[in-house]
PDB file of C-alpha atoms in Angstrom:
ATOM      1  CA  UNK A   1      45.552  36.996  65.399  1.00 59.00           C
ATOM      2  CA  UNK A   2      45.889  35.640  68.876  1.00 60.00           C
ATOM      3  CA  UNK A   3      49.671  36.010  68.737  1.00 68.00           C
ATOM      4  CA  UNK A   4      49.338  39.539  67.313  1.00 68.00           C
ATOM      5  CA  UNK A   5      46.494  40.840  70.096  1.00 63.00           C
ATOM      6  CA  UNK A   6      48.922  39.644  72.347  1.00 66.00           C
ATOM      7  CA  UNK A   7      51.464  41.823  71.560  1.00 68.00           C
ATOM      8  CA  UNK A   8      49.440  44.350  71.374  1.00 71.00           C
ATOM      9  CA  UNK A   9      48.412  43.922  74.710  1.00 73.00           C
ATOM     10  CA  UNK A  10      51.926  43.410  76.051  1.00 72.00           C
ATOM     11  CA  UNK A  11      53.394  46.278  74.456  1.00 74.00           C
ATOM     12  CA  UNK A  12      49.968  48.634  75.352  1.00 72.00           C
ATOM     13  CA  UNK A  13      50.599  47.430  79.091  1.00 76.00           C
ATOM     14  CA  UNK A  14      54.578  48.185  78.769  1.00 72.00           C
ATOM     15  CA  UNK A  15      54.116  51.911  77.090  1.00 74.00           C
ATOM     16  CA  UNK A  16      51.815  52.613  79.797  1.00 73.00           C
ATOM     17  CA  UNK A  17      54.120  51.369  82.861  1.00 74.00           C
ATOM     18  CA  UNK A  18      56.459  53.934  81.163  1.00 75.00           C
ATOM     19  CA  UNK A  19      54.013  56.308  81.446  1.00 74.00           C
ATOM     20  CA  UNK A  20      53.794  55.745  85.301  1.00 81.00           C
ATOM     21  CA  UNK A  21      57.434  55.807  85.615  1.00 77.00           C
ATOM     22  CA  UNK A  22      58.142  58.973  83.595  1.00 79.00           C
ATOM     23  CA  UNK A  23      55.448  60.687  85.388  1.00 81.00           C
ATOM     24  CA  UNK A  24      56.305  59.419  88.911  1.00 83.00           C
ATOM     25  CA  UNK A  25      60.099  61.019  87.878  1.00 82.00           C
ATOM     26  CA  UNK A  26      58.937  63.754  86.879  1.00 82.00           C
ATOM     27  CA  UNK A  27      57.262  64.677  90.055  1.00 85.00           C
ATOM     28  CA  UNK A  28      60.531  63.549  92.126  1.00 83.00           C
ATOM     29  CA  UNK A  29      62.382  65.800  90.045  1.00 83.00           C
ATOM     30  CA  UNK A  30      59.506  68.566  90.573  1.00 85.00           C
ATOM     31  CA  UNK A  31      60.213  67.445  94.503  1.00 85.00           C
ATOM     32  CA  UNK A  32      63.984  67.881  94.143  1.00 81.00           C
ATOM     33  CA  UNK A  33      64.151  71.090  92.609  1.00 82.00           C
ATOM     34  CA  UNK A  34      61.589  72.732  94.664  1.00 83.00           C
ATOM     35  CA  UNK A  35      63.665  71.152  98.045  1.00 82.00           C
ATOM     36  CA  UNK A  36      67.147  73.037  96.229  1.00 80.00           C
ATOM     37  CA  UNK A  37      64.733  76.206  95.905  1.00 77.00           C
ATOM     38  CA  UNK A  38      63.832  76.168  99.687  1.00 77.00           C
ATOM     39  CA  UNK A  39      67.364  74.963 100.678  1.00 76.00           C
ATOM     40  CA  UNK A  40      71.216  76.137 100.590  1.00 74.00           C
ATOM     41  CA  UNK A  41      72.561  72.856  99.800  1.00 76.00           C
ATOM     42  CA  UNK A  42      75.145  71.025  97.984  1.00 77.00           C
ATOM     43  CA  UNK A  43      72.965  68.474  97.074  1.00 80.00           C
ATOM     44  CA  UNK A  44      71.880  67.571  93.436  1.00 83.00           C
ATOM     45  CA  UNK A  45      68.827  66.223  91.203  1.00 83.00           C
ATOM     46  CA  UNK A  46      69.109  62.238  91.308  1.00 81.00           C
ATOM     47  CA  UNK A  47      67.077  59.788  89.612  1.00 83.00           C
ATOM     48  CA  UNK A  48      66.331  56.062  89.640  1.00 78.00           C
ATOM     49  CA  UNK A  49      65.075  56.061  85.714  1.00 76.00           C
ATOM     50  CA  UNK A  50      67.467  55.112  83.505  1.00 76.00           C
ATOM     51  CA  UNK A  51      66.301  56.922  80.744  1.00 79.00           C
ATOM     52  CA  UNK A  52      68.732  58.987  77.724  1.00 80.00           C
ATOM     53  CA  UNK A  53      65.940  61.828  78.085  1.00 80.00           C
ATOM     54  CA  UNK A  54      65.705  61.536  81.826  1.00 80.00           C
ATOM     55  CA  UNK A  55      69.419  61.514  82.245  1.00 82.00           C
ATOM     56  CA  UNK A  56      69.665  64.382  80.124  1.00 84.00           C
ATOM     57  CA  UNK A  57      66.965  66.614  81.969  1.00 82.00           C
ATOM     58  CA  UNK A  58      68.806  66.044  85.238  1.00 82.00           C
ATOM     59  CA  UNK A  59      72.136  66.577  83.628  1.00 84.00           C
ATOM     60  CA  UNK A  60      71.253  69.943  82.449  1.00 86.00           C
ATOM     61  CA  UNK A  61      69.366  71.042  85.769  1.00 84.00           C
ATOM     62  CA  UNK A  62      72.117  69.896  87.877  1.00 81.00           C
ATOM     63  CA  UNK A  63      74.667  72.015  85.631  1.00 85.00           C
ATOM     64  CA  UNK A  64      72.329  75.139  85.740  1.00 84.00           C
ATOM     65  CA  UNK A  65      72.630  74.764  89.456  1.00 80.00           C
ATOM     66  CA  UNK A  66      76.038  74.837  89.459  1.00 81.00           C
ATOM     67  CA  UNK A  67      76.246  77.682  87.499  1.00 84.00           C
ATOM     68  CA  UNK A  68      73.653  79.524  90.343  1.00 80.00           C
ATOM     69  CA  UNK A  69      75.798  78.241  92.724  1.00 78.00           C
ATOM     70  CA  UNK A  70      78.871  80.379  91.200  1.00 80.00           C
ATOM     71  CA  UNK A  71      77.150  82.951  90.578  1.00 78.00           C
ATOM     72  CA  UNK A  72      75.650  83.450  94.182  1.00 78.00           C
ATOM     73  CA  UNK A  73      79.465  82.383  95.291  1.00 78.00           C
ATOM     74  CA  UNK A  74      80.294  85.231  93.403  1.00 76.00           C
ATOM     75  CA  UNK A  75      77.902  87.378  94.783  1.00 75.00           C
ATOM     76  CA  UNK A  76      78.855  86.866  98.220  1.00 78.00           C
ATOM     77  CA  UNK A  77      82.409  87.531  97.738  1.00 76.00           C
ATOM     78  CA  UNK A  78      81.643  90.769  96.365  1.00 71.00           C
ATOM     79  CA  UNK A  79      78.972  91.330  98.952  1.00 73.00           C
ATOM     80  CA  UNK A  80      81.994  90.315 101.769  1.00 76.00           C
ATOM     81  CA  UNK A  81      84.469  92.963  99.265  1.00 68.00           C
ATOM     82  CA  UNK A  82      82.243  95.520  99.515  1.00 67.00           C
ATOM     83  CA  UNK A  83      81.750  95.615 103.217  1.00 70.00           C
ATOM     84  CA  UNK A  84      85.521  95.305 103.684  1.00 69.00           C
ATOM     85  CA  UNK A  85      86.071  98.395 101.528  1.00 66.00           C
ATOM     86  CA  UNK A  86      83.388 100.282 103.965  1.00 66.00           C
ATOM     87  CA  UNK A  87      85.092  99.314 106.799  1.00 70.00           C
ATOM     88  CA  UNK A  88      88.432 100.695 105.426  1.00 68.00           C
ATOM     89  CA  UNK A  89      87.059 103.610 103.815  1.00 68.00           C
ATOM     90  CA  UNK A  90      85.382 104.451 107.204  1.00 71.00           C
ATOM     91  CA  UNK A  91      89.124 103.765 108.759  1.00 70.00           C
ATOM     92  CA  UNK A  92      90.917 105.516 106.644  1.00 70.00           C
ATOM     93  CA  UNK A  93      89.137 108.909 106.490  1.00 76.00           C
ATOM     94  CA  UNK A  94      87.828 108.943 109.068  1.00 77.00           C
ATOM     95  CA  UNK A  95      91.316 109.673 110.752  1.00 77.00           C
ATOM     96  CA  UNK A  96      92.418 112.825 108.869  1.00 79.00           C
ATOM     97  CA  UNK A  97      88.644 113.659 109.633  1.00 82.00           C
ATOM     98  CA  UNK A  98      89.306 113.774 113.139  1.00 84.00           C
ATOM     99  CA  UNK A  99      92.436 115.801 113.183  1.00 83.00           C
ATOM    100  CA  UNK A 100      90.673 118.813 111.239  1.00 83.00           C
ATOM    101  CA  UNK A 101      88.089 118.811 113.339  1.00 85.00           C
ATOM    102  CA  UNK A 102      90.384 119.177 116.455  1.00 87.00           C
ATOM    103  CA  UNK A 103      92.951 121.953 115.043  1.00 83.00           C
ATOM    104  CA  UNK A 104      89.639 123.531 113.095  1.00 83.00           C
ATOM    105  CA  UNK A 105      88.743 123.877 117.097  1.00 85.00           C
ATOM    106  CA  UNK A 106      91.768 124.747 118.170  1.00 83.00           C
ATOM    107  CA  UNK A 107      92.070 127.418 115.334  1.00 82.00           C
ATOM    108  CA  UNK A 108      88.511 129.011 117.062  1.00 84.00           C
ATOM    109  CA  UNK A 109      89.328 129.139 120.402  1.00 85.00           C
ATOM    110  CA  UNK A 110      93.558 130.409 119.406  1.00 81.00           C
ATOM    111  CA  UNK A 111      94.455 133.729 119.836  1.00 84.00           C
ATOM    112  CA  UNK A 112      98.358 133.727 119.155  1.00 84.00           C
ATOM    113  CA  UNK A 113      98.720 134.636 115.632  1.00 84.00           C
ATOM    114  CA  UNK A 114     101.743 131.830 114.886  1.00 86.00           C
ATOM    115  CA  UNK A 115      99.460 129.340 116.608  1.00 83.00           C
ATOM    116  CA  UNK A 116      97.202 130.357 114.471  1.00 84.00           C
ATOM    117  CA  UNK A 117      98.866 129.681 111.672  1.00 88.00           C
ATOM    118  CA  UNK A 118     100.715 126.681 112.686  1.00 86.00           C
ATOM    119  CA  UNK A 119      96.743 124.919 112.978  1.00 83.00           C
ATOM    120  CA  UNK A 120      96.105 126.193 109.324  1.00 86.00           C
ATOM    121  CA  UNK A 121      99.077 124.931 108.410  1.00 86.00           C
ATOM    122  CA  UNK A 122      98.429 121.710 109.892  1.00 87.00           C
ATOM    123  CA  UNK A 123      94.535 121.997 108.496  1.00 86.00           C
ATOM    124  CA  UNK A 124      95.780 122.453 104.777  1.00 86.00           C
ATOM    125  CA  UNK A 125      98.155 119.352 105.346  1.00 83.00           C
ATOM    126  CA  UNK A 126      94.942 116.969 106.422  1.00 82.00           C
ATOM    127  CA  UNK A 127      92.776 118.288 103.853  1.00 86.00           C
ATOM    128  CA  UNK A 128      95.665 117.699 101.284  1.00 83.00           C
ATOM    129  CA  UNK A 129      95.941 114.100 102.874  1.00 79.00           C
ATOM    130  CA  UNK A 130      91.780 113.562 102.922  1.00 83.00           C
ATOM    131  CA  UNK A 131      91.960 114.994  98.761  1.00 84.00           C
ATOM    132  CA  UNK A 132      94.562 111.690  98.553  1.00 80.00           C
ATOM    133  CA  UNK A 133      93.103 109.298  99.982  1.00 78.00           C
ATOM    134  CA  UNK A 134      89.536 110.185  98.177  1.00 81.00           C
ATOM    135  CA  UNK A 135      91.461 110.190  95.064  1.00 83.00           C
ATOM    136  CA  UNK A 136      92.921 106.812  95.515  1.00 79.00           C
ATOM    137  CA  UNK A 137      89.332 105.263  96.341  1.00 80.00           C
ATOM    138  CA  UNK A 138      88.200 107.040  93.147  1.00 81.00           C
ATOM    139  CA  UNK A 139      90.480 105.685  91.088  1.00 85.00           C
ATOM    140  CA  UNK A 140      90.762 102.067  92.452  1.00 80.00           C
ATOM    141  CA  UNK A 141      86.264 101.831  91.638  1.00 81.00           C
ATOM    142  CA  UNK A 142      87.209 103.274  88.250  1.00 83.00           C
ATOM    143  CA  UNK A 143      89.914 100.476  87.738  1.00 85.00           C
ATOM    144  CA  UNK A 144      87.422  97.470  88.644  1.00 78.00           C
ATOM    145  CA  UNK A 145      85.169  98.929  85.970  1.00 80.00           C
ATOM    146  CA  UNK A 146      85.584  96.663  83.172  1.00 80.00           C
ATOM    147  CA  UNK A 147      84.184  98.969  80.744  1.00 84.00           C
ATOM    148  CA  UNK A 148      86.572 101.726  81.843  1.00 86.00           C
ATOM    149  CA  UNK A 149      89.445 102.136  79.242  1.00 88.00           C
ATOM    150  CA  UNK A 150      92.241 104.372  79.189  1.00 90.00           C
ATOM    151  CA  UNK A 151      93.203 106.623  76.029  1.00 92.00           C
ATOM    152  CA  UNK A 152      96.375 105.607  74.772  1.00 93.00           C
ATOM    153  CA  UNK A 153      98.830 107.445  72.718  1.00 93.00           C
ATOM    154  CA  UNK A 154     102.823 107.171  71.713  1.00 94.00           C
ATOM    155  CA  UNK A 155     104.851 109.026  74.144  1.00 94.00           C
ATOM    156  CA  UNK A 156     108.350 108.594  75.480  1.00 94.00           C
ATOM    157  CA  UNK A 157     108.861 105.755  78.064  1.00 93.00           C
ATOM    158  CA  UNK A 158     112.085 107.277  79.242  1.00 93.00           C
ATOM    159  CA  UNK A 159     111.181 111.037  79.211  1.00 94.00           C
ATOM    160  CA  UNK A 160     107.719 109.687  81.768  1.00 94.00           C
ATOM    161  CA  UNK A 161     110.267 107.883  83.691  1.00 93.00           C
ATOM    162  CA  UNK A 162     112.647 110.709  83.831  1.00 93.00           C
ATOM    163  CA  UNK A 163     110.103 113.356  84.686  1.00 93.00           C
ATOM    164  CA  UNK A 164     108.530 111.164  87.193  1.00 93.00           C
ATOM    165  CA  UNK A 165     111.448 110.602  89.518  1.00 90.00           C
ATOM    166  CA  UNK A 166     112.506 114.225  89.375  1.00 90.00           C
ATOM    167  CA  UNK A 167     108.902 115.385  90.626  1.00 89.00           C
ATOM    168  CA  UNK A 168     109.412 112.094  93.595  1.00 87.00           C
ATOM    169  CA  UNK A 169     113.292 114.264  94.801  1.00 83.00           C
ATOM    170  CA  UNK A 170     111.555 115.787  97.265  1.00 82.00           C
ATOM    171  CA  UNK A 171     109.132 113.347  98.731  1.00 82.00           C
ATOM    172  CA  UNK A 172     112.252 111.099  99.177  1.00 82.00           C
ATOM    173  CA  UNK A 173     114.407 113.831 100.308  1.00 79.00           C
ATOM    174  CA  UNK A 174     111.532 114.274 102.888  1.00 81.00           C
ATOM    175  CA  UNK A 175     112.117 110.593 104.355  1.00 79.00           C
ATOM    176  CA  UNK A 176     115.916 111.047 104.388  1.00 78.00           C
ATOM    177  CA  UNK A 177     116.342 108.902 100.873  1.00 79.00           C
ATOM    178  CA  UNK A 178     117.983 109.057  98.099  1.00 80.00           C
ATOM    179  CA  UNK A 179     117.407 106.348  95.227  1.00 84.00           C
ATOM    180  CA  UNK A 180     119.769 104.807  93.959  1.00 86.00           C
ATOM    181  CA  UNK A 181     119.469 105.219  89.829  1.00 89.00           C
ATOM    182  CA  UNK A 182     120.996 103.012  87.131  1.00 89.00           C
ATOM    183  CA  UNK A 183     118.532 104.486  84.363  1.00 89.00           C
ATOM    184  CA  UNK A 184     118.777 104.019  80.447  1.00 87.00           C
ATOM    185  CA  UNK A 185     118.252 107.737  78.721  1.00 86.00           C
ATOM    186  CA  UNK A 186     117.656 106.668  75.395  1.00 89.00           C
ATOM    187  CA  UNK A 187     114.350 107.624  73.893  1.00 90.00           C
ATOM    188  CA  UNK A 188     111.739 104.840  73.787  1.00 91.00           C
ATOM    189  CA  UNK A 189     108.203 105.164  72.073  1.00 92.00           C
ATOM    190  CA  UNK A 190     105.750 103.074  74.120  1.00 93.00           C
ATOM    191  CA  UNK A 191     101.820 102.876  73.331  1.00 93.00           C
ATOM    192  CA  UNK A 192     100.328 104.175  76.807  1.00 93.00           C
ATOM    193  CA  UNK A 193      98.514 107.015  79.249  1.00 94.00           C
ATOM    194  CA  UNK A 194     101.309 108.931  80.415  1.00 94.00           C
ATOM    195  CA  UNK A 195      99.422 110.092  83.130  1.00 93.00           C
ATOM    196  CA  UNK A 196      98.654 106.299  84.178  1.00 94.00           C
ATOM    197  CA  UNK A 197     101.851 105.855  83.670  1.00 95.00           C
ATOM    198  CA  UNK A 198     103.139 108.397  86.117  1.00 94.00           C
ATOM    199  CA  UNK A 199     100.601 107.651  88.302  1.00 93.00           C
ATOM    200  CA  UNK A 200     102.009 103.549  88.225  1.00 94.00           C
ATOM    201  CA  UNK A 201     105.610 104.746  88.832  1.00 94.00           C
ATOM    202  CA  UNK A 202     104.705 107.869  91.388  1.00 92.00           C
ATOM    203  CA  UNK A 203     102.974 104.441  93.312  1.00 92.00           C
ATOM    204  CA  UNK A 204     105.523 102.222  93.256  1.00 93.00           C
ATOM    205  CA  UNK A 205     107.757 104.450  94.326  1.00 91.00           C
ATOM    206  CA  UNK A 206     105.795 106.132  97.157  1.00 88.00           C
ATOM    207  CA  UNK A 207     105.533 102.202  98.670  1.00 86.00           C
ATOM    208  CA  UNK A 208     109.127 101.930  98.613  1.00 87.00           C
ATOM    209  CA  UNK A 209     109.950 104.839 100.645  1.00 85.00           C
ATOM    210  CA  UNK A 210     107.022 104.227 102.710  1.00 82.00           C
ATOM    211  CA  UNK A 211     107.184 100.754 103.693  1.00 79.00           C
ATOM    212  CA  UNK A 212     110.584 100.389 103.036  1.00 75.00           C
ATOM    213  CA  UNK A 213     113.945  99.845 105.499  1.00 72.00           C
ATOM    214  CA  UNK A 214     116.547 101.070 103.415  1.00 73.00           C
ATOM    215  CA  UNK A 215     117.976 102.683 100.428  1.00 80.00           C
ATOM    216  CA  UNK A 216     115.668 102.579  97.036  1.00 87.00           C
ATOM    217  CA  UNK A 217     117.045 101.077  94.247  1.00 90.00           C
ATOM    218  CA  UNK A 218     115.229 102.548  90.935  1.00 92.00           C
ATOM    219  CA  UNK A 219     116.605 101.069  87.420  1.00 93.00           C
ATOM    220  CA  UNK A 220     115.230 101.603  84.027  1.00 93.00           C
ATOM    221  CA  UNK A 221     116.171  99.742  80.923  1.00 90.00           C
ATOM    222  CA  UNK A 222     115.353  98.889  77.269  1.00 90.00           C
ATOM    223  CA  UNK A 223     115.377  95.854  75.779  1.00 87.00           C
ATOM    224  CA  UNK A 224     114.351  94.720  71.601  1.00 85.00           C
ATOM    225  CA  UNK A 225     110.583  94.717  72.378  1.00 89.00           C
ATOM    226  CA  UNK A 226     109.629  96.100  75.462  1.00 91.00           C
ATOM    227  CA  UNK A 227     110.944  98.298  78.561  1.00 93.00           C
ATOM    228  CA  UNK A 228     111.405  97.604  82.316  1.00 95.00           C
ATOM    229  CA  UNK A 229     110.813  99.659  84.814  1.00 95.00           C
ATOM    230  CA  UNK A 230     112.013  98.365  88.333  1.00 95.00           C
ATOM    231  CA  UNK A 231     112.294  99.564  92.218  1.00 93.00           C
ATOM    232  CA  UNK A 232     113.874  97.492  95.088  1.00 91.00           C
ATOM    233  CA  UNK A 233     113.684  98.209  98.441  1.00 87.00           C
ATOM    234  CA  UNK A 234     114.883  96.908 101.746  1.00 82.00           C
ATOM    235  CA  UNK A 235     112.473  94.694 104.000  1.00 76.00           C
ATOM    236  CA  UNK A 236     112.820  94.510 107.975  1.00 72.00           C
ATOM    237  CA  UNK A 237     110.801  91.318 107.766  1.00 71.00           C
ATOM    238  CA  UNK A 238     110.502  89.859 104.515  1.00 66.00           C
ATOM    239  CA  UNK A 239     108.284  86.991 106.064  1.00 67.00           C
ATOM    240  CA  UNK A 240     105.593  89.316 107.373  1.00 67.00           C
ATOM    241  CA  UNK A 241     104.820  90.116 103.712  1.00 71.00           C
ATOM    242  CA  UNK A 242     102.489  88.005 101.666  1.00 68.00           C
ATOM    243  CA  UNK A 243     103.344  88.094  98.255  1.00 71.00           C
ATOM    244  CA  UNK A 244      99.793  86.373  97.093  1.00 70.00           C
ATOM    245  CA  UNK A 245      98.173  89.789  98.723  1.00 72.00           C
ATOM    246  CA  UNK A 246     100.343  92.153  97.562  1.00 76.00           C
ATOM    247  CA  UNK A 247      98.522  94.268  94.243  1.00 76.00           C
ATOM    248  CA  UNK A 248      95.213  93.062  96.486  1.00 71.00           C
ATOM    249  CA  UNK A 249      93.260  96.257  97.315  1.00 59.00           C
ATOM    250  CA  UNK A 250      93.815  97.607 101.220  1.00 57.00           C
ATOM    251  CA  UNK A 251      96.176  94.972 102.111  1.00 56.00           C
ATOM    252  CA  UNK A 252      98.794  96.257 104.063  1.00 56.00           C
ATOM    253  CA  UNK A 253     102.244  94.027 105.553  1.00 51.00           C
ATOM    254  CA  UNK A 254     102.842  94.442 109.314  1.00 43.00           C
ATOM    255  CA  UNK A 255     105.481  96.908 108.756  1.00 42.00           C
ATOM    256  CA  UNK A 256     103.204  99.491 106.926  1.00 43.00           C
ATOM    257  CA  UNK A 257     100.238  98.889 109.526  1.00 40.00           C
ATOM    258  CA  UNK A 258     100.674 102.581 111.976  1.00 43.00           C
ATOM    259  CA  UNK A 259     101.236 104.523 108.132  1.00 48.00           C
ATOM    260  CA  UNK A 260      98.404 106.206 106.694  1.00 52.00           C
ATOM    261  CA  UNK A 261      97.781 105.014 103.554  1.00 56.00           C
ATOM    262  CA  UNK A 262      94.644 103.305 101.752  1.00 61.00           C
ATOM    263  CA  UNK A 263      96.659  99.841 100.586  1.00 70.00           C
ATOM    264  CA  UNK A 264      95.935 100.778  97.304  1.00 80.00           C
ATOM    265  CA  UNK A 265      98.503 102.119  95.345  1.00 85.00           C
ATOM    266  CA  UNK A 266     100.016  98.716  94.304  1.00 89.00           C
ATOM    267  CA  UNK A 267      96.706  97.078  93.781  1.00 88.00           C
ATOM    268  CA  UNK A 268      96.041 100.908  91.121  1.00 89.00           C
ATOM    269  CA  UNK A 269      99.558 100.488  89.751  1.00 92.00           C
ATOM    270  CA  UNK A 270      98.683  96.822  88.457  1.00 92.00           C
ATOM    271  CA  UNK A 271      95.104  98.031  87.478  1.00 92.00           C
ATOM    272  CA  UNK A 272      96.705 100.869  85.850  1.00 93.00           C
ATOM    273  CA  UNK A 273      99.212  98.658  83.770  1.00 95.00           C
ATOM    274  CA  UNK A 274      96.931  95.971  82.995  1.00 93.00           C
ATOM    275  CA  UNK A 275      94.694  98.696  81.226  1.00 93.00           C
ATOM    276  CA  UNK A 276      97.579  99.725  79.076  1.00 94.00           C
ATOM    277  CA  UNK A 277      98.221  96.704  77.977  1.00 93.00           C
ATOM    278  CA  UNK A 278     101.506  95.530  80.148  1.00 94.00           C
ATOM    279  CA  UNK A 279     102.450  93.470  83.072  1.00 94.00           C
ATOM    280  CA  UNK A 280     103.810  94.006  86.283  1.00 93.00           C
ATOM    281  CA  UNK A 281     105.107  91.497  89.060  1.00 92.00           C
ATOM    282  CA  UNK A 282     106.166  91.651  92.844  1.00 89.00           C
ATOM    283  CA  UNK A 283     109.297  89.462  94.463  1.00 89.00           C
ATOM    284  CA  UNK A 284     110.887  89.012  97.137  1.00 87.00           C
ATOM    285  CA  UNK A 285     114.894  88.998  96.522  1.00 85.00           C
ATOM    286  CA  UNK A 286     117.637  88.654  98.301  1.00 83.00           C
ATOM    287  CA  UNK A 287     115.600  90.129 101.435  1.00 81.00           C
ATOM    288  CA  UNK A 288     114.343  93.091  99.071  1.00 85.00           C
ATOM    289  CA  UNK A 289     111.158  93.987  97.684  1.00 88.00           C
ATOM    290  CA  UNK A 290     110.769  94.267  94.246  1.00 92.00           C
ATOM    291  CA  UNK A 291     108.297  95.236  91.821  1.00 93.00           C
ATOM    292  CA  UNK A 292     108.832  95.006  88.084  1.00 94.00           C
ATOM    293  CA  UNK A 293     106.429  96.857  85.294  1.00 95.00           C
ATOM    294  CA  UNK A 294     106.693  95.629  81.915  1.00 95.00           C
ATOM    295  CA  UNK A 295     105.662  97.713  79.041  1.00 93.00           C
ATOM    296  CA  UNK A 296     105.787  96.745  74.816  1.00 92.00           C
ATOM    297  CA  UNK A 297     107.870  98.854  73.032  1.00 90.00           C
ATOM    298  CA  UNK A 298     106.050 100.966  70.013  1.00 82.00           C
ATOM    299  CA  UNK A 299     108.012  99.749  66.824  1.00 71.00           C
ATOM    300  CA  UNK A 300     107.692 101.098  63.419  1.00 58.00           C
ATOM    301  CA  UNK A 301     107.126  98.673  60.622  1.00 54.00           C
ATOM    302  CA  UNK A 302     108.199  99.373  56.862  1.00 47.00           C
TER     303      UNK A 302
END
């Protein structure tokens, strides 16, 4: 009996030094997690108590923080994206902005008729640049929607393609270019938006004669399973551009820096494509600039 109220004892007096220890980790723990409430830190939950269900509790704390961490990591980026889109939005209209309100001034105070009409003229062409630009920034917040999808259909690759470039003559014409086409005419069904998909190519384009040095190279082909829609242009300096920035929104290479433009019609074109289903890439070759859109042809089976 001796032996057994012993162990009794021993194991009453061992349970209850447990006790103390679980309870004295438990308010550490309560101490850590209110310090990581209080605090910005990288630190994490430790303990001393080697204990499976101990372990486990700080285990799954310490990931939940992590995941906070992220998620406020996440936050801030978009926080720091957000006011970099207001300061470029500001920028960017705020330009044609100030033009119409000086030839809307000097339209007042004119009284020569073909002045007159030389500031409206010149009034239509900033509102018509300010209608752009807000379009752009329209489209680009609809595009980081991931709940926005496009409404596909079958259509003609080649006819979009086709119709596209001859609507881009004259803006090329305009800048004293004229692309140089190597362009498959065959028919081509492709699932897509042919309005996204003129609005892609009408982008990639419009880059290349802005931005560009040179002559634009346009080509179109077809291949088993999907099409390829591709536009080179000349670089002054290749090295100014960085290829890791290019389909990011508002980024603009030192060449295009004095053009007005938002810096978004690459960063659209991929959003664009990506909704559609197909891929596009940017290069640098041979001292050229080229962008590459990849669509999946539309077989029929049976």
């Amino acid at each position: 009996m001796k032996i057994i109220d012993g162990l009794i004892i021993i194991t009453g007096i061992a349970i209850f030094i447990k006790y103390i220890l679980y309870r004295r980790q438990i308010r550490d723990i309560c101490r850590q997690l209110q310090f990581l409430q209080e605090h910005l830190t990288n630190k994490r939950i430790q303990t001393t108590l080697d204990s499976p269900e101990i372990l486990l509790l700080v285990s799954q704390l310490n990931e939940l923080y992590d995941s906070q961490d992220s998620f406020r990591a996440g936050l801030q980026k978009k926080d720091r994206r957000m006011k970099e889109m207001l300061v470029n939005v500001s920028h960017d209209i705020r330009t044609p902005l100030t033009a119409l309100k000086g030839y809307f001034q000097l339209l007042l105070t004119e009284d020569d008729p073909q002045k007159k009409n030389r500031h409206a003229v010149m009034i239509s062409d900033k509102l018509e640049e300010l209608t752009g630009l807000l379009d752009e920034l329209f489209t680009y917040t609809k595009l980081q929607n991931e709940e926005y999808e496009l409404e596909l259909e079958t259509a003609d690759f080649t006819a979009i393609v086709l119709e596209t470039l001859f609507s881009m003559y004259e803006m090329c014409k305009t800048h004293g270019m004229r692309p140089q086409l190597d362009i498959w005419e065959e028919p081509c069904p492709v699932r897509c938006n042919p309005l996204a998909v003129k609005r892609v190519i009408e982008n990639i384009i419009r880059n290349a004669v802005l931005h560009g040095a040179g002559e634009v190279e346009i080509s179109y082909y077809i291949e088993e399973t999907r099409v390829c829609f591709t536009c080179k242009n000349t670089l002054e300096s290749p090295q100014s551009v960085d290829m890791t920035q290019i389909f990011e929104r508002f980024y603009k290479a030192d060449l295009a820096r004095s053009r007005q433009s938002t810096g978004l019609g690459l960063s659209i074109a991929k959003g664009f494509v990506e909704k559609m289903g197909g891929g596009i890439q940017a290069e640098i070759e041979d001292g050229k600039f080229v962008v590459r859109v990849y669509m999946e042809r539309f077989l029929l089976t049976g």
